[in-house]
C-alpha positions as protocol buffer text, in pm:
chain_id: "A"
residue {
  index: 1
  type: GLU
  ca { x: 14627 y: 4529 z: 3174 }
}
residue {
  index: 2
  type: ARG
  ca { x: 14533 y: 4167 z: 3231 }
}
residue {
  index: 3
  type: VAL
  ca { x: 14187 y: 4232 z: 3089 }
}
residue {
  index: 4
  type: TRP
  ca { x: 14336 y: 4361 z: 2768 }
}
residue {
  index: 5
  type: GLU
  ca { x: 14569 y: 4063 z: 2740 }
}
residue {
  index: 6
  type: LEU
  ca { x: 14281 y: 3821 z: 2788 }
}
residue {
  index: 7
  type: TRP
  ca { x: 14066 y: 4002 z: 2534 }
}
residue {
  index: 8
  type: ASN
  ca { x: 14342 y: 3986 z: 2273 }
}
residue {
  index: 9
  type: LYS
  ca { x: 14389 y: 3617 z: 2348 }
}
residue {
  index: 10
  type: MET
  ca { x: 14016 y: 3553 z: 2308 }
}
residue {
  index: 11
  type: LYS
  ca { x: 14003 y: 3739 z: 1976 }
}
residue {
  index: 12
  type: SER
  ca { x: 14290 y: 3540 z: 1831 }
}
residue {
  index: 13
  type: ALA
  ca { x: 14183 y: 3197 z: 1960 }
}
residue {
  index: 14
  type: PRO
  ca { x: 14052 y: 2996 z: 1662 }
}
residue {
  index: 15
  type: ASP
  ca { x: 13792 y: 2806 z: 1864 }
}
residue {
  index: 16
  type: VAL
  ca { x: 13651 y: 3103 z: 2060 }
}
residue {
  index: 17
  type: ASP
  ca { x: 13355 y: 3290 z: 1917 }
}
residue {
  index: 18
  type: MET
  ca { x: 13320 y: 3637 z: 2058 }
}
residue {
  index: 19
  type: ASN
  ca { x: 12962 y: 3717 z: 2151 }
}
residue {
  index: 20
  type: SER
  ca { x: 12757 y: 3992 z: 2307 }
}
residue {
  index: 21
  type: ALA
  ca { x: 12837 y: 3876 z: 2660 }
}
residue {
  index: 22
  type: SER
  ca { x: 13212 y: 3858 z: 2604 }
}
residue {
  index: 23
  type: TYR
  ca { x: 13222 y: 4207 z: 2451 }
}
residue {
  index: 24
  type: GLY
  ca { x: 13008 y: 4335 z: 2738 }
}
residue {
  index: 25
  type: ALA
  ca { x: 13240 y: 4181 z: 2998 }
}
residue {
  index: 26
  type: VAL
  ca { x: 13544 y: 4342 z: 2836 }
}
residue {
  index: 27
  type: LEU
  ca { x: 13377 y: 4684 z: 2823 }
}
residue {
  index: 28
  type: LYS
  ca { x: 13276 y: 4657 z: 3187 }
}
residue {
  index: 29
  type: ALA
  ca { x: 13626 y: 4553 z: 3296 }
}
residue {
  index: 30
  type: LEU
  ca { x: 13788 y: 4843 z: 3110 }
}
residue {
  index: 31
  type: ASN
  ca { x: 13671 y: 5084 z: 3382 }
}
residue {
  index: 32
  type: ARG
  ca { x: 13972 y: 4979 z: 3583 }
}
residue {
  index: 33
  type: CYS
  ca { x: 14230 y: 4981 z: 3303 }
}
residue {
  index: 34
  type: LYS
  ca { x: 14489 y: 5227 z: 3187 }
}
residue {
  index: 35
  type: GLN
  ca { x: 14412 y: 5366 z: 2844 }
}
residue {
  index: 36
  type: ALA
  ca { x: 14047 y: 5276 z: 2900 }
}
residue {
  index: 37
  type: ILE
  ca { x: 13909 y: 5514 z: 2638 }
}
residue {
  index: 38
  type: ARG
  ca { x: 14141 y: 5401 z: 2361 }
}
residue {
  index: 39
  type: ARG
  ca { x: 14074 y: 5038 z: 2443 }
}
residue {
  index: 40
  type: CYS
  ca { x: 13700 y: 5095 z: 2469 }
}
residue {
  index: 41
  type: ASN
  ca { x: 13704 y: 5242 z: 2120 }
}
residue {
  index: 42
  type: LYS
  ca { x: 13894 y: 4935 z: 1993 }
}
residue {
  index: 43
  type: VAL
  ca { x: 13630 y: 4706 z: 2143 }
}
residue {
  index: 44
  type: TRP
  ca { x: 13354 y: 4910 z: 1973 }
}
residue {
  index: 45
  type: GLU
  ca { x: 13539 y: 4881 z: 1641 }
}
residue {
  index: 46
  type: ALA
  ca { x: 13536 y: 4503 z: 1685 }
}
residue {
  index: 47
  type: ILE
  ca { x: 13167 y: 4505 z: 1782 }
}
residue {
  index: 48
  type: GLU
  ca { x: 13078 y: 4707 z: 1472 }
}
residue {
  index: 49
  type: GLN
  ca { x: 13261 y: 4457 z: 1252 }
}
residue {
  index: 50
  type: ASP
  ca { x: 13092 y: 4155 z: 1412 }
}
residue {
  index: 51
  type: SER
  ca { x: 12738 y: 4130 z: 1276 }
}
residue {
  index: 52
  type: SER
  ca { x: 12653 y: 3849 z: 1519 }
}
residue {
  index: 53
  type: VAL
  ca { x: 12681 y: 4075 z: 1824 }
}
residue {
  index: 54
  type: LYS
  ca { x: 12354 y: 4195 z: 1970 }
}
residue {
  index: 55
  type: VAL
  ca { x: 12440 y: 4529 z: 2131 }
}
residue {
  index: 56
  type: THR
  ca { x: 12246 y: 4614 z: 2447 }
}
residue {
  index: 57
  type: GLY
  ca { x: 12211 y: 4904 z: 2684 }
}
residue {
  index: 58
  type: SER
  ca { x: 12466 y: 4734 z: 2904 }
}
residue {
  index: 59
  type: HIS
  ca { x: 12733 y: 4777 z: 2635 }
}
residue {
  index: 60
  type: TYR
  ca { x: 12652 y: 5146 z: 2619 }
}
residue {
  index: 61
  type: GLY
  ca { x: 12637 y: 5172 z: 2998 }
}
residue {
  index: 62
  type: SER
  ca { x: 12987 y: 5033 z: 3036 }
}
residue {
  index: 63
  type: THR
  ca { x: 13113 y: 5271 z: 2769 }
}
residue {
  index: 64
  type: ILE
  ca { x: 12940 y: 5569 z: 2931 }
}
residue {
  index: 65
  type: SER
  ca { x: 13103 y: 5470 z: 3259 }
}
residue {
  index: 66
  type: VAL
  ca { x: 13450 y: 5451 z: 3100 }
}
residue {
  index: 67
  type: TYR
  ca { x: 13413 y: 5802 z: 2962 }
}
residue {
  index: 68
  type: ALA
  ca { x: 13243 y: 5940 z: 3273 }
}
residue {
  index: 69
  type: LYS
  ca { x: 13533 y: 5828 z: 3492 }
}
residue {
  index: 70
  type: ALA
  ca { x: 13804 y: 5946 z: 3254 }
}
residue {
  index: 71
  type: PRO
  ca { x: 14013 y: 6253 z: 3327 }
}
residue {
  index: 72
  type: GLY
  ca { x: 14013 y: 6547 z: 3092 }
}
residue {
  index: 73
  type: LYS
  ca { x: 13791 y: 6821 z: 2964 }
}
residue {
  index: 74
  type: GLN
  ca { x: 13608 y: 6607 z: 2708 }
}
residue {
  index: 75
  type: ALA
  ca { x: 13511 y: 6321 z: 2941 }
}
residue {
  index: 76
  type: ALA
  ca { x: 13164 y: 6452 z: 3025 }
}
residue {
  index: 77
  type: THR
  ca { x: 13097 y: 6558 z: 2666 }
}
residue {
  index: 78
  type: GLU
  ca { x: 13188 y: 6213 z: 2537 }
}
residue {
  index: 79
  type: ALA
  ca { x: 12990 y: 6034 z: 2810 }
}
residue {
  index: 80
  type: GLN
  ca { x: 12688 y: 6245 z: 2709 }
}
residue {
  index: 81
  type: ARG
  ca { x: 12748 y: 6169 z: 2341 }
}
residue {
  index: 82
  type: TRP
  ca { x: 12735 y: 5794 z: 2416 }
}
residue {
  index: 83
  type: LEU
  ca { x: 12415 y: 5841 z: 2617 }
}
residue {
  index: 84
  type: GLU
  ca { x: 12258 y: 6033 z: 2328 }
}
residue {
  index: 85
  type: GLU
  ca { x: 12360 y: 5758 z: 2088 }
}
residue {
  index: 86
  type: LEU
  ca { x: 12195 y: 5502 z: 2316 }
}
residue {
  index: 87
  type: GLU
  ca { x: 11877 y: 5712 z: 2328 }
}
residue {
  index: 88
  type: GLU
  ca { x: 11875 y: 5729 z: 1948 }
}
residue {
  index: 89
  type: VAL
  ca { x: 11940 y: 5356 z: 1905 }
}
residue {
  index: 90
  type: TYR
  ca { x: 11660 y: 5286 z: 2154 }
}
residue {
  index: 91
  type: ARG
  ca { x: 11413 y: 5501 z: 1956 }
}
residue {
  index: 92
  type: GLU
  ca { x: 11523 y: 5355 z: 1623 }
}
residue {
  index: 93
  type: SER
  ca { x: 11484 y: 5000 z: 1758 }
}
residue {
  index: 94
  type: GLY
  ca { x: 11116 y: 5062 z: 1827 }
}
residue {
  index: 95
  type: PHE
  ca { x: 11190 y: 5092 z: 2201 }
}
residue {
  index: 96
  type: LYS
  ca { x: 11335 y: 4745 z: 2257 }
}
residue {
  index: 97
  type: PRO
  ca { x: 11369 y: 4693 z: 2634 }
}
residue {
  index: 98
  type: GLU
  ca { x: 11730 y: 4570 z: 2611 }
}
residue {
  index: 99
  type: LEU
  ca { x: 11830 y: 4909 z: 2465 }
}
residue {
  index: 100
  type: ARG
  ca { x: 11645 y: 5124 z: 2715 }
}
residue {
  index: 101
  type: PRO
  ca { x: 11864 y: 5391 z: 2876 }
}
residue {
  index: 102
  type: GLU
  ca { x: 11866 y: 5321 z: 3248 }
}
residue {
  index: 103
  type: LEU
  ca { x: 11880 y: 5554 z: 3545 }
}
residue {
  index: 104
  type: ALA
  ca { x: 12244 y: 5455 z: 3601 }
}
residue {
  index: 105
  type: HIS
  ca { x: 12336 y: 5570 z: 3249 }
}
residue {
  index: 106
  type: TYR
  ca { x: 12197 y: 5917 z: 3312 }
}
residue {
  index: 107
  type: SER
  ca { x: 12350 y: 5932 z: 3661 }
}
residue {
  index: 108
  type: ALA
  ca { x: 12696 y: 5844 z: 3526 }
}
residue {
  index: 109
  type: VAL
  ca { x: 12675 y: 6134 z: 3281 }
}
residue {
  index: 110
  type: LEU
  ca { x: 12555 y: 6369 z: 3556 }
}
residue {
  index: 111
  type: ASP
  ca { x: 12847 y: 6256 z: 3771 }
}
residue {
  index: 112
  type: ALA
  ca { x: 13088 y: 6329 z: 3484 }
}
residue {
  index: 113
  type: TRP
  ca { x: 12943 y: 6680 z: 3450 }
}
residue {
  index: 114
  type: SER
  ca { x: 12980 y: 6731 z: 3826 }
}
residue {
  index: 115
  type: ARG
  ca { x: 13357 y: 6692 z: 3785 }
}
residue {
  index: 116
  type: SER
  ca { x: 13377 y: 6899 z: 3469 }
}
residue {
  index: 117
  type: LYS
  ca { x: 13505 y: 7254 z: 3451 }
}
residue {
  index: 118
  type: ASP
  ca { x: 13311 y: 7310 z: 3128 }
}
residue {
  index: 119
  type: LEU
  ca { x: 13114 y: 7635 z: 3122 }
}
residue {
  index: 120
  type: ASP
  ca { x: 12812 y: 7448 z: 2983 }
}
residue {
  index: 121
  type: ALA
  ca { x: 12813 y: 7190 z: 3265 }
}
residue {
  index: 122
  type: VAL
  ca { x: 12502 y: 7332 z: 3433 }
}
residue {
  index: 123
  type: LYS
  ca { x: 12306 y: 7362 z: 3109 }
}
residue {
  index: 124
  type: ASN
  ca { x: 12403 y: 7012 z: 2997 }
}
residue {
  index: 125
  type: SER
  ca { x: 12333 y: 6863 z: 3339 }
}
residue {
  index: 126
  type: LYS
  ca { x: 11987 y: 7018 z: 3354 }
}
residue {
  index: 127
  type: ASP
  ca { x: 11913 y: 6878 z: 3009 }
}
residue {
  index: 128
  type: ILE
  ca { x: 12029 y: 6530 z: 3114 }
}
residue {
  index: 129
  type: PHE
  ca { x: 11831 y: 6555 z: 3440 }
}
residue {
  index: 130
  type: ASP
  ca { x: 11516 y: 6661 z: 3252 }
}
residue {
  index: 131
  type: ARG
  ca { x: 11552 y: 6368 z: 3010 }
}
residue {
  index: 132
  type: LEU
  ca { x: 11616 y: 6132 z: 3299 }
}
residue {
  index: 133
  type: SER
  ca { x: 11305 y: 6262 z: 3477 }
}
residue {
  index: 134
  type: ARG
  ca { x: 11086 y: 6191 z: 3173 }
}
residue {
  index: 135
  type: HIS
  ca { x: 11176 y: 5821 z: 3183 }
}
residue {
  index: 136
  type: HIS
  ca { x: 11273 y: 5746 z: 3544 }
}
residue {
  index: 137
  type: THR
  ca { x: 11221 y: 5868 z: 3896 }
}
residue {
  index: 138
  type: PRO
  ca { x: 11545 y: 6045 z: 3989 }
}
residue {
  index: 139
  type: ASP
  ca { x: 11727 y: 5885 z: 4281 }
}
residue {
  index: 140
  type: ALA
  ca { x: 11962 y: 6033 z: 4541 }
}
residue {
  index: 141
  type: THR
  ca { x: 12263 y: 5980 z: 4312 }
}
residue {
  index: 142
  type: ALA
  ca { x: 12105 y: 6179 z: 4029 }
}
residue {
  index: 143
  type: TYR
  ca { x: 12006 y: 6465 z: 4261 }
}
residue {
  index: 144
  type: THR
  ca { x: 12345 y: 6466 z: 4431 }
}
residue {
  index: 145
  type: SER
  ca { x: 12529 y: 6481 z: 4099 }
}
residue {
  index: 146
  type: LEU
  ca { x: 12313 y: 6766 z: 3974 }
}
residue {
  index: 147
  type: LEU
  ca { x: 12363 y: 6954 z: 4300 }
}
residue {
  index: 148
  type: ALA
  ca { x: 12740 y: 6897 z: 4270 }
}
residue {
  index: 149
  type: VAL
  ca { x: 12738 y: 7054 z: 3924 }
}
residue {
  index: 150
  type: LEU
  ca { x: 12553 y: 7356 z: 4060 }
}
residue {
  index: 151
  type: ALA
  ca { x: 12787 y: 7382 z: 4361 }
}
residue {
  index: 152
  type: ASN
  ca { x: 13095 y: 7366 z: 4139 }
}
residue {
  index: 153
  type: GLN
  ca { x: 12976 y: 7669 z: 3942 }
}
residue {
  index: 154
  type: ARG
  ca { x: 12998 y: 7886 z: 4256 }
}
residue {
  index: 155
  type: THR
  ca { x: 12760 y: 8152 z: 4132 }
}
residue {
  index: 156
  type: ALA
  ca { x: 12460 y: 8313 z: 4296 }
}
residue {
  index: 157
  type: SER
  ca { x: 12230 y: 8176 z: 4028 }
}
residue {
  index: 158
  type: ALA
  ca { x: 12364 y: 7825 z: 4083 }
}
residue {
  index: 159
  type: ALA
  ca { x: 12283 y: 7849 z: 4453 }
}
residue {
  index: 160
  type: GLU
  ca { x: 11929 y: 7965 z: 4371 }
}
residue {
  index: 161
  type: GLU
  ca { x: 11887 y: 7683 z: 4121 }
}
residue {
  index: 162
  type: ALA
  ca { x: 12001 y: 7428 z: 4378 }
}
residue {
  index: 163
  type: GLU
  ca { x: 11750 y: 7566 z: 4627 }
}
residue {
  index: 164
  type: MET
  ca { x: 11470 y: 7545 z: 4367 }
}
residue {
  index: 165
  type: LEU
  ca { x: 11568 y: 7187 z: 4288 }
}
residue {
  index: 166
  type: LEU
  ca { x: 11536 y: 7091 z: 4654 }
}
residue {
  index: 167
  type: ASN
  ca { x: 11195 y: 7256 z: 4699 }
}
């Protein structure tokens, strides 16, 4: 709650100019706040209205993390949507390095899918893992999250897929 109070104070202070770093710090701190999703959306509304803000992959990463850690059925879907938006912004920017989706962004989405009860969790996770693998070398976190998705499905085919992944 203190983060939100400070952000509101910063916004209303006449001699404080919000910048990319201050928005990024607020987004990152929201991971530990109540009503994180609603507040994250409010910060993005402010970012979109402030033409001086240079959005980076870090802004998206913090947002993906907020959604990935949120409870509810739509958390993984929304985390993936933010990742896909980052991928699109990165392409449209001409592949600017500061907008490059990082391994941690993909891993956060995989982790969200590992906690999801969505019937498409395996399909979506495989898609995310394949995209991750095209741009990065998967790490233990990425593999573990994908294996957790497969384990949560509790089907014979999921077990076979997990075995194939490990071979």
